[in-house]
XYZ file of C-alpha atoms in Angstrom:
498
model
C -29.856 23.251 -66.209
C -30.554 26.882 -65.408
C -27.627 29.033 -64.245
C -27.070 32.562 -63.012
C -26.547 35.061 -65.740
C -23.103 36.621 -65.903
C -22.952 40.135 -64.317
C -21.603 41.710 -67.483
C -24.770 40.616 -69.327
C -27.029 42.968 -67.292
C -28.887 45.923 -68.637
C -27.547 49.428 -68.957
C -28.564 50.676 -65.520
C -26.254 48.131 -63.857
C -28.902 45.700 -62.564
C -28.171 42.027 -63.043
C -30.469 39.631 -64.851
C -31.038 36.517 -62.806
C -32.755 33.440 -64.108
C -34.543 30.894 -62.013
C -32.425 28.318 -60.266
C -33.289 24.663 -60.362
C -33.959 22.989 -57.019
C -31.157 20.498 -57.570
C -28.627 23.334 -57.370
C -28.906 23.073 -53.596
C -28.820 19.299 -53.412
C -25.309 19.405 -51.976
C -26.524 21.403 -49.001
C -30.017 19.969 -48.609
C -30.597 16.253 -49.017
C -34.328 16.734 -48.562
C -36.764 17.370 -51.385
C -37.874 20.560 -49.647
C -35.696 23.612 -50.269
C -35.238 26.328 -47.684
C -33.346 29.544 -48.439
C -32.352 32.133 -45.857
C -33.360 35.580 -47.105
C -33.419 38.730 -44.956
C -33.911 36.718 -41.755
C -36.883 34.682 -43.152
C -37.313 31.274 -44.768
C -38.828 31.402 -48.258
C -40.055 28.216 -49.864
C -41.458 27.806 -53.347
C -44.095 25.048 -53.285
C -43.312 24.090 -56.839
C -39.802 23.014 -55.790
C -38.091 26.042 -57.368
C -36.656 29.048 -55.611
C -37.762 32.546 -56.427
C -35.290 34.969 -58.017
C -33.066 36.798 -55.590
C -29.828 38.743 -55.538
C -26.581 36.688 -55.754
C -25.310 38.107 -52.466
C -28.236 36.381 -50.753
C -27.437 33.176 -52.578
C -24.034 33.091 -50.849
C -25.702 32.396 -47.494
C -25.905 28.668 -46.783
C -29.378 27.148 -46.716
C -30.932 26.385 -43.366
C -30.311 22.876 -41.962
C -33.244 20.535 -41.942
C -34.455 17.498 -40.105
C -32.218 14.714 -41.372
C -28.974 16.624 -40.807
C -27.097 16.640 -37.428
C -29.454 17.766 -34.728
C -29.209 21.456 -33.880
C -30.152 20.869 -30.243
C -27.155 18.601 -29.839
C -24.863 21.361 -31.087
C -26.351 23.846 -28.649
C -26.147 21.256 -25.898
C -22.430 20.708 -26.407
C -21.823 24.459 -26.439
C -23.837 24.834 -23.257
C -21.766 22.199 -21.479
C -18.480 23.920 -22.315
C -19.066 26.836 -19.964
C -17.028 27.000 -16.783
C -18.901 25.755 -13.736
C -19.466 27.870 -10.646
C -18.816 26.705 -7.092
C -22.544 26.157 -6.622
C -22.666 23.921 -9.676
C -19.590 22.021 -8.512
C -21.283 21.514 -5.153
C -24.433 20.220 -6.828
C -22.453 17.905 -9.081
C -20.511 16.357 -6.191
C -23.336 16.229 -3.609
C -24.535 12.777 -4.623
C -20.977 11.507 -4.356
C -21.037 12.663 -0.723
C -24.238 10.730 0.018
C -23.086 7.670 -1.916
C -19.777 7.573 -0.012
C -21.530 8.123 3.321
C -23.615 5.038 2.581
C -21.384 2.636 0.662
C -18.112 3.130 2.552
C -19.439 2.235 6.029
C -21.856 -0.321 4.552
C -19.160 -2.406 2.870
C -16.422 -2.106 5.475
C -18.254 -1.699 8.814
C -21.931 -2.657 8.646
C -21.881 -5.699 6.369
C -19.018 -7.551 8.131
C -20.900 -7.249 11.439
C -24.332 -8.119 10.050
C -23.064 -11.069 8.021
C -21.296 -12.427 11.092
C -24.510 -12.092 13.122
C -26.510 -13.990 10.494
C -23.937 -16.667 9.573
C -21.775 -17.163 12.656
C -18.107 -16.368 13.313
C -16.787 -19.512 11.601
C -18.343 -18.743 8.199
C -18.238 -14.931 8.358
C -15.413 -14.490 5.825
C -16.861 -16.988 3.339
C -20.396 -15.615 3.511
C -19.210 -12.006 3.286
C -17.248 -12.846 0.143
C -20.223 -14.690 -1.374
C -22.537 -11.765 -0.639
C -20.191 -9.264 -2.275
C -19.717 -11.516 -5.291
C -23.475 -11.821 -5.731
C -23.836 -8.067 -5.947
C -20.747 -7.563 -8.072
C -21.720 -10.033 -10.787
C -24.958 -8.222 -11.541
C -23.079 -4.916 -11.557
C -20.918 -6.168 -14.429
C -24.047 -6.284 -16.598
C -26.175 -3.459 -15.189
C -23.505 -0.718 -15.154
C -22.691 -0.545 -18.905
C -26.265 -1.336 -19.985
C -27.709 1.424 -17.805
C -25.096 3.835 -19.117
C -25.770 2.896 -22.735
C -29.524 3.465 -22.376
C -28.840 6.758 -20.626
C -26.693 7.994 -23.516
C -29.683 7.922 -25.900
C -32.428 8.908 -23.434
C -34.703 11.774 -24.469
C -36.440 12.160 -21.101
C -37.540 15.747 -20.306
C -35.357 15.703 -17.169
C -32.258 15.017 -19.245
C -30.217 11.937 -19.988
C -28.864 11.250 -16.487
C -31.305 12.552 -13.872
C -34.094 9.954 -14.410
C -31.649 7.107 -13.834
C -30.215 8.741 -10.723
C -33.715 9.216 -9.306
C -34.719 5.625 -10.075
C -31.559 4.239 -8.509
C -31.954 6.357 -5.364
C -35.528 5.127 -4.777
C -34.570 1.470 -5.255
C -31.510 1.815 -3.011
C -33.703 3.195 -0.223
C -36.088 0.241 -0.517
C -33.262 -2.303 -0.498
C -31.737 -0.734 2.633
C -35.054 -1.193 4.447
C -35.038 -4.896 3.538
C -31.432 -5.261 4.682
C -32.217 -3.583 8.005
C -35.093 -5.950 8.837
C -33.601 -9.156 7.388
C -33.603 -12.013 9.883
C -32.123 -14.643 7.575
C -28.975 -14.657 5.479
C -30.780 -15.399 2.203
C -33.076 -12.378 2.720
C -30.021 -10.235 3.430
C -28.313 -11.468 0.254
C -31.432 -10.826 -1.839
C -31.686 -7.285 -0.460
C -28.019 -6.641 -1.224
C -28.584 -7.986 -4.749
C -31.329 -5.378 -5.237
C -29.051 -2.728 -3.732
C -26.327 -3.569 -6.253
C -28.752 -3.360 -9.193
C -30.148 -0.032 -8.000
C -26.714 1.410 -7.283
C -25.444 0.658 -10.771
C -28.597 2.019 -12.409
C -27.723 5.366 -10.858
C -23.925 5.373 -10.860
C -23.055 4.987 -14.554
C -25.284 7.905 -15.626
C -24.109 9.942 -12.627
C -20.413 9.500 -13.392
C -21.128 10.644 -16.963
C -22.206 14.034 -15.607
C -18.531 14.910 -15.122
C -17.509 14.667 -18.808
C -20.967 15.966 -19.803
C -20.865 19.165 -17.771
C -17.263 19.870 -16.818
C -14.955 21.501 -19.410
C -11.436 20.171 -19.852
C -9.624 22.888 -17.832
C -11.808 22.159 -14.781
C -11.552 18.357 -14.783
C -8.875 18.285 -12.079
C -10.777 20.726 -9.860
C -14.011 18.778 -10.358
C -12.196 15.561 -9.438
C -10.910 17.288 -6.301
C -14.492 18.284 -5.412
C -15.588 14.677 -5.866
C -12.663 13.383 -3.846
C -13.255 15.795 -0.980
C -16.985 15.017 -0.924
C -16.225 11.295 -0.932
C -13.904 11.559 2.052
C -16.213 13.834 4.035
C -19.105 11.531 3.211
C -17.189 8.460 4.324
C -16.294 10.225 7.559
C -19.928 11.264 8.095
C -21.092 7.712 7.475
C -18.474 6.372 9.851
C -19.627 8.838 12.510
C -23.204 7.586 12.094
C -22.132 3.955 12.577
C -20.059 4.992 15.601
C -22.949 6.758 17.350
C -25.855 4.532 16.285
C -26.205 0.794 16.608
C -25.582 -1.260 13.484
C -29.206 -2.421 13.426
C -30.484 1.151 13.074
C -27.750 3.022 11.182
C -28.969 2.015 7.710
C -32.050 4.253 8.020
C -30.223 7.603 8.496
C -27.586 6.604 5.921
C -30.313 5.823 3.395
C -32.063 9.134 4.018
C -28.790 11.037 3.596
C -28.127 9.180 0.347
C -31.589 10.057 -0.993
C -31.342 13.715 0.003
C -27.992 14.246 -1.733
C -29.356 12.575 -4.851
C -32.168 15.122 -4.850
C -29.656 17.992 -4.522
C -27.667 16.778 -7.528
C -30.770 16.390 -9.675
C -31.996 19.812 -8.564
C -28.782 21.776 -9.146
C -27.414 19.940 -12.201
C -30.036 21.002 -14.705
C -29.522 19.033 -17.887
C -30.615 20.049 -21.346
C -32.901 17.278 -22.688
C -31.443 15.438 -25.645
C -33.432 15.723 -28.881
C -32.086 13.791 -31.832
C -33.443 12.409 -35.070
C -31.667 9.080 -35.367
C -33.543 5.851 -34.788
C -33.156 4.089 -31.428
C -30.260 1.640 -31.182
C -31.321 -2.000 -31.425
C -30.677 -4.002 -28.261
C -28.364 -6.512 -30.022
C -26.290 -3.719 -31.484
C -26.201 -1.994 -28.106
C -24.822 -5.147 -26.486
C -22.157 -5.467 -29.191
C -20.983 -1.903 -28.538
C -20.867 -2.166 -24.723
C -17.181 -2.961 -24.413
C -15.960 -1.131 -27.514
C -14.038 1.511 -25.477
C -11.631 -1.226 -24.349
C -10.386 -1.338 -27.949
C -8.847 2.086 -27.334
C -5.250 1.522 -26.188
C -4.962 4.233 -23.536
C -8.430 3.595 -22.108
C -7.648 -0.122 -21.866
C -4.318 0.514 -20.147
C -5.903 2.890 -17.636
C -8.690 0.366 -17.026
C -6.163 -2.336 -16.146
C -4.128 0.068 -14.006
C -7.242 1.111 -12.076
C -8.204 -2.545 -11.639
C -4.811 -3.309 -10.074
C -4.870 -0.251 -7.827
C -8.408 -0.999 -6.645
C -7.390 -4.591 -5.944
C -4.831 -3.199 -3.515
C -7.208 -0.669 -1.958
C -10.033 -3.163 -1.407
C -7.648 -5.804 -0.097
C -6.685 -3.371 2.665
C -10.143 -1.963 3.394
C -12.168 -5.176 3.410
C -10.014 -6.839 6.057
C -9.483 -3.899 8.413
C -12.293 -4.971 10.766
C -11.037 -8.561 11.018
C -7.432 -7.345 11.278
C -8.270 -5.156 14.282
C -10.171 -7.977 15.955
C -7.679 -10.813 15.382
C -4.236 -9.181 15.025
C -4.433 -5.995 17.100
C -7.011 -6.942 19.705
C -8.420 -5.066 22.682
C -8.034 -2.606 24.257
C -8.051 -0.158 21.358
C -5.973 2.651 22.822
C -4.269 5.593 21.130
C -1.497 7.351 23.052
C -2.812 5.827 26.253
C -6.496 6.704 25.721
C -9.176 4.083 25.048
C -10.917 5.083 21.791
C -12.945 1.956 21.032
C -14.677 -0.758 23.026
C -14.846 -3.205 20.120
C -13.580 -3.570 16.556
C -16.615 -1.756 15.129
C -15.848 1.410 17.054
C -12.118 0.979 16.473
C -12.428 0.821 12.689
C -14.686 3.905 12.753
C -11.966 5.755 14.682
C -9.375 4.438 12.238
C -11.214 6.096 9.361
C -10.671 9.549 10.890
C -6.899 9.923 10.271
C -7.255 8.123 6.974
C -9.903 10.544 5.759
C -8.162 13.674 7.044
C -5.019 12.689 5.167
C -7.078 11.793 2.095
C -8.850 15.146 2.167
C -5.596 17.111 2.204
C -3.877 15.029 -0.462
C -6.954 15.112 -2.709
C -7.042 18.913 -2.739
C -3.310 19.164 -3.412
C -3.355 16.512 -6.128
C -6.295 18.074 -7.984
C -4.728 21.544 -8.075
C -1.302 20.181 -9.017
C -2.719 18.067 -11.843
C -4.643 21.018 -13.348
C -1.728 23.444 -13.128
C 1.053 21.152 -14.353
C -0.832 18.552 -16.375
C 1.434 15.838 -14.895
C -1.188 13.275 -13.992
C 1.103 10.241 -14.137
C 3.374 11.716 -11.487
C 0.445 11.900 -9.072
C -0.245 8.188 -9.658
C 3.401 7.244 -9.020
C 3.613 9.247 -5.795
C 0.237 8.077 -4.479
C 1.061 4.434 -5.189
C 4.400 4.784 -3.414
C 2.747 6.315 -0.344
C 0.155 3.527 -0.171
C 2.951 0.959 -0.437
C 4.620 2.509 2.601
C 1.299 2.404 4.461
C 0.883 -1.295 3.646
C 4.385 -1.987 4.956
C 3.517 -0.351 8.287
C 0.211 -2.240 8.437
C 1.982 -5.574 7.956
C 4.182 -5.059 11.066
C 1.589 -3.275 13.202
C 0.217 -5.091 16.245
C -0.854 -2.064 18.308
C -3.694 0.308 17.632
C -1.436 3.375 17.850
C 0.839 2.077 15.095
C -2.222 1.086 13.062
C -3.470 4.686 13.270
C -0.184 5.961 11.837
C -0.359 3.341 9.082
C -3.891 4.533 8.234
C -2.646 8.130 8.113
C 0.058 7.204 5.605
C -2.241 5.014 3.538
C -4.924 7.725 3.395
C -2.438 10.266 2.037
C -1.828 8.120 -1.011
C -5.411 6.969 -1.362
C -6.786 10.521 -1.534
C -4.421 11.608 -4.288
C -5.086 8.524 -6.398
C -8.886 8.771 -5.981
C -8.803 12.284 -7.443
C -6.451 11.635 -10.325
C -8.193 8.477 -11.546
C -11.369 10.509 -12.158
C -9.475 13.153 -14.112
C -7.593 10.577 -16.201
C -10.732 8.580 -16.935
C -12.669 11.598 -18.226
C -9.675 12.653 -20.341
C -9.436 9.211 -21.972
C -13.100 8.607 -22.832
C -13.037 7.748 -26.556
C -16.572 8.772 -27.643
C -18.333 11.941 -26.376
C -21.726 10.534 -27.425
C -21.340 7.472 -25.170
C -19.995 8.939 -21.935
C -22.328 7.019 -19.612
C -21.746 3.671 -21.298
C -17.980 4.169 -21.262
C -18.046 5.260 -17.616
C -20.118 2.147 -16.912
C -17.354 0.053 -18.446
C -14.851 2.119 -16.472
C -16.706 1.298 -13.231
C -16.075 -2.405 -13.841
C -12.463 -1.778 -12.857
C -13.896 -1.114 -9.383
C -16.559 -3.840 -9.449
C -14.324 -6.709 -10.555
C -11.902 -6.264 -7.637
C -14.885 -6.614 -5.296
C -15.429 -10.067 -6.782
C -11.791 -11.140 -6.712
C -9.960 -9.330 -3.908
C -11.890 -10.813 -0.984
C -11.518 -14.395 -2.193
C -7.855 -13.977 -3.098
C -7.008 -12.301 0.203
C -8.897 -15.039 2.043
C -6.828 -17.725 0.350
C -3.586 -15.879 1.164
C -4.638 -15.401 4.789
C -5.540 -19.061 5.254
C -2.325 -20.279 3.642
C 0.072 -18.142 5.690
C -1.944 -18.273 8.907
C -1.174 -21.986 9.076
C 2.530 -21.188 8.848
C 2.623 -18.498 11.541
C -0.621 -18.381 13.550
C 1.020 -16.878 16.648
C 2.277 -13.780 14.784
C -0.794 -13.441 12.561
C 1.327 -13.941 9.447
C -1.791 -14.272 7.313
C -2.744 -10.601 7.805
C 0.834 -9.472 7.169
C 0.828 -11.253 3.822
C -2.532 -9.685 2.910
C -0.903 -6.249 3.170
C 2.127 -7.463 1.200
C -0.268 -8.646 -1.520
C -1.845 -5.166 -1.614
C 1.632 -3.635 -1.871
C 2.369 -5.736 -4.966
C -0.880 -4.614 -6.610
C 0.068 -0.958 -6.095
C 3.532 -1.534 -7.536
C 2.304 -3.282 -10.687
C -0.535 -0.779 -11.184
C 1.812 2.216 -10.979
C 4.223 0.647 -13.457
C 1.378 -0.091 -15.851
C 0.322 3.569 -15.941
C 3.590 4.337 -17.766
C 2.125 2.673 -20.879
C -0.485 5.422 -21.333
C 0.588 7.544 -24.304
C -1.821 10.509 -24.422
C -1.378 11.676 -20.799
C 1.798 13.201 -19.435
């Protein structure tokens, strides 16, 4: 094997004799048969497989990386994503969350209870509503992580996430049209099934934009942006349902949802992913779907979020029926009539809840970023929501119910912000953000399947014991209180977050 001549063996004028170097001398740096050497800013290749003589100082520069090594574009992409985001970029990132909240919040808690009752009758309204939500939630369990996993390896020119967001937005708009014109319950259920599929096609890739684009020091602030947009969006959606009849409100909500999706795609410019590895086989992809749950802290936070969302959905899903059966008309606040029926009353009830959520979300996001004490925010928010549930359980007037909503919203806003920040901090694999966020979203989807049925059983059981005092609704709020207590205690098991 040829080697460099020793410097002391040069000629008298001080120049060094250099012999040719065999191509295998660079095998450690270049696994390919082709040899590239960086010399004076240019790549020089000897077709014969050997490298031309050159000065040893040039030999000290590492050879240029080639195709089968880690992709250079991925390195640049990760560096690009580490930059601090401007307010405009934060606005673009959170815009879709505004439109999604404006649609899904009123749809699940105001529009669907009324429409399902119209199509099924008052006697079967609770059963059919639960069945409809379960139908959509079951498909979400599969679609969310699969959509995220495909997004993680997408090489679309728009980027990894934007094509899925656009596809989901279009399909959601179509499904809303079918829901608006449905004249039979089975058509309504089929349209909601399509809505659930479309929503989860978009949401897993969208939620991955936060860990993709937001650097670690801005995670709390970004979560606060998302929380604020969610609350404002929910309020805007509630205002639409308050001013427009249920039969027609899905059209403006769908248009708002589509427009905000366009804003996010427009302002969150992704760098297309270019990589050299072969596509992941579908069987292997399915095996890896739930791998993040093997991580201890991610698993603990998943269970804690599941318990907290069980409590939140238990309260929210039964607010309309609670106002109708336990509080009753007239819906007056401090002597003023604010709602003619339960639909208008629950829209009014969202106002204090969202104002309190907005304030607590901003405070919680700033506090979490400055102190790093994310667990403390969870403990305080859970305690506040427990107090709100206690007031709900004894409330039989609309005025007291408004104060209960104000208390509950204060805790809900803080928790909604901090769960985003904690989730993005605990993601185990940076190359699979969308898939892992899809798994993370199941902690929200599964409660939609379970909470309604469980709360219905509790209501029926205790309503028979005390029908005159509406004991069934009181025990629903007690059940939510227990979920918050257990969820907050479970957060203590997380090791990597203070």
